[in-house]
XYZ file of N, CA and C in Angstrom:
150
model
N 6.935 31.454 10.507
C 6.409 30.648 11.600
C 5.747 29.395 11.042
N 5.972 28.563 11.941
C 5.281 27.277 11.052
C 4.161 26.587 12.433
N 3.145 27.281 11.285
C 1.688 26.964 12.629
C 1.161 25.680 12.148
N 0.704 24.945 13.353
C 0.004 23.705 13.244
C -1.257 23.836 13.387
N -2.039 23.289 12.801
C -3.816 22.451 12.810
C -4.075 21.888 12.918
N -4.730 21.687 14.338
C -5.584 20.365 14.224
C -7.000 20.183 13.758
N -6.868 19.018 13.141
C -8.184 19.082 12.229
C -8.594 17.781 12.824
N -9.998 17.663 12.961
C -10.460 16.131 13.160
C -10.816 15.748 11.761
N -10.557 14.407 12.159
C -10.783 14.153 10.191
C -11.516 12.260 10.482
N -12.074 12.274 9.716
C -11.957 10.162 10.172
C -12.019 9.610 8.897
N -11.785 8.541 8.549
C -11.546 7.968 7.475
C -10.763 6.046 7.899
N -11.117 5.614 6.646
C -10.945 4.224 7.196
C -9.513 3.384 6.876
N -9.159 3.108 7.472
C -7.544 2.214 7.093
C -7.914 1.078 7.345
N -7.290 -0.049 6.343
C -7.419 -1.573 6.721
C -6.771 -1.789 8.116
N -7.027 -2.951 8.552
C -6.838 -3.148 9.819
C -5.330 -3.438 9.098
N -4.868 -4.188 8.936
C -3.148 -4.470 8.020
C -2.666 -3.249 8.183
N -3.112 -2.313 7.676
C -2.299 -1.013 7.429
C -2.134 -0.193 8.985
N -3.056 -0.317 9.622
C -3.080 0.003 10.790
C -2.325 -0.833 11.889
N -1.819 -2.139 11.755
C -1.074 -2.727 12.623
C 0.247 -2.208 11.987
N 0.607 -1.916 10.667
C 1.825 -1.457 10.242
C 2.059 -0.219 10.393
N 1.250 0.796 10.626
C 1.785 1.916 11.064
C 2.004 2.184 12.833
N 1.560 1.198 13.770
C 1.884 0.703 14.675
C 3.352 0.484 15.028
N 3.501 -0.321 13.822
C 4.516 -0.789 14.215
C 5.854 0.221 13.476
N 5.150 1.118 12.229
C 6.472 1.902 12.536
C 6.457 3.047 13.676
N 5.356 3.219 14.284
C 5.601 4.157 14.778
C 6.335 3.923 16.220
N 6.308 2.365 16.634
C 7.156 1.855 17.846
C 8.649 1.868 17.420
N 8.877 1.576 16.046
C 10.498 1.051 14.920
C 10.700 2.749 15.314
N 10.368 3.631 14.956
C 10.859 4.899 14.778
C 10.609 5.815 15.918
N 10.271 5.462 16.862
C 10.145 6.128 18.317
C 9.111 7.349 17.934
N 8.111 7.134 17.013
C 7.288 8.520 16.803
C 6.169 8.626 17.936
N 5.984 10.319 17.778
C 5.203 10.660 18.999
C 3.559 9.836 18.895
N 3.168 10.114 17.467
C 1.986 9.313 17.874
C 1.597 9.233 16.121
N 0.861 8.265 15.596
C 0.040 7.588 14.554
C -0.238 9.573 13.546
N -0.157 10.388 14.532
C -0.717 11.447 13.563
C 0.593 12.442 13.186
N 1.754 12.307 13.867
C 2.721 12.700 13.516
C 3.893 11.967 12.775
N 3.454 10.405 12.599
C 4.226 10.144 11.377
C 3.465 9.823 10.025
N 1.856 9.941 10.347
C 1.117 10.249 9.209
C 1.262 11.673 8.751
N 1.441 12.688 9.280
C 1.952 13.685 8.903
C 3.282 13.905 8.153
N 4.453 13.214 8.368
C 4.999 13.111 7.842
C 5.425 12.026 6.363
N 4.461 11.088 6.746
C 4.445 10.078 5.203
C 3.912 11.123 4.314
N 2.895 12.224 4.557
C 2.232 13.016 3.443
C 2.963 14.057 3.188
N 3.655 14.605 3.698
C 4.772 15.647 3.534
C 5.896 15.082 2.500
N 6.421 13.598 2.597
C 7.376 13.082 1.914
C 6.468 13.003 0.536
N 5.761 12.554 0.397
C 5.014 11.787 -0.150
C 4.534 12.492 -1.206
N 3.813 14.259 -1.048
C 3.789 15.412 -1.327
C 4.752 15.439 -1.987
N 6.059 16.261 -1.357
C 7.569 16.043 -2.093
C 7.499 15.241 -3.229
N 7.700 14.022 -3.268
C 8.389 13.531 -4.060
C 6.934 13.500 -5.908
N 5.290 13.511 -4.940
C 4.773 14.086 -6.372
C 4.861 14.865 -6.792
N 5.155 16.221 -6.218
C 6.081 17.684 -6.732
C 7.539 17.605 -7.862
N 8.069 16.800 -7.365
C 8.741 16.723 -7.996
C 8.980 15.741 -9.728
């Protein structure tokens, strides 16, 4: 089973980085800022694993 958590968390992003994940998340039709940050860290994970 693959269970989800939500965690509140806060932390600071440049405003730059934050208009760019905006904007991929409009480019890539994602559900929202925390599900394709979820997934940059999953890839991201990956590839330092490896």
């Amino acid at each position: 089973m693959n269970w989800e958590r939500k965690v509140k968390t806060s932390f600071l992003i440049q405003q730059k980085n934050i208009d760019r994940l905006d904007e991929m998340v409009n480019q890539l039709n994602a559900k929202s800022r925390s599900t394709l940050l979820d997934a940059i860290i999953e890839n991201a994970y990956r590839d330092f694993q490896e």
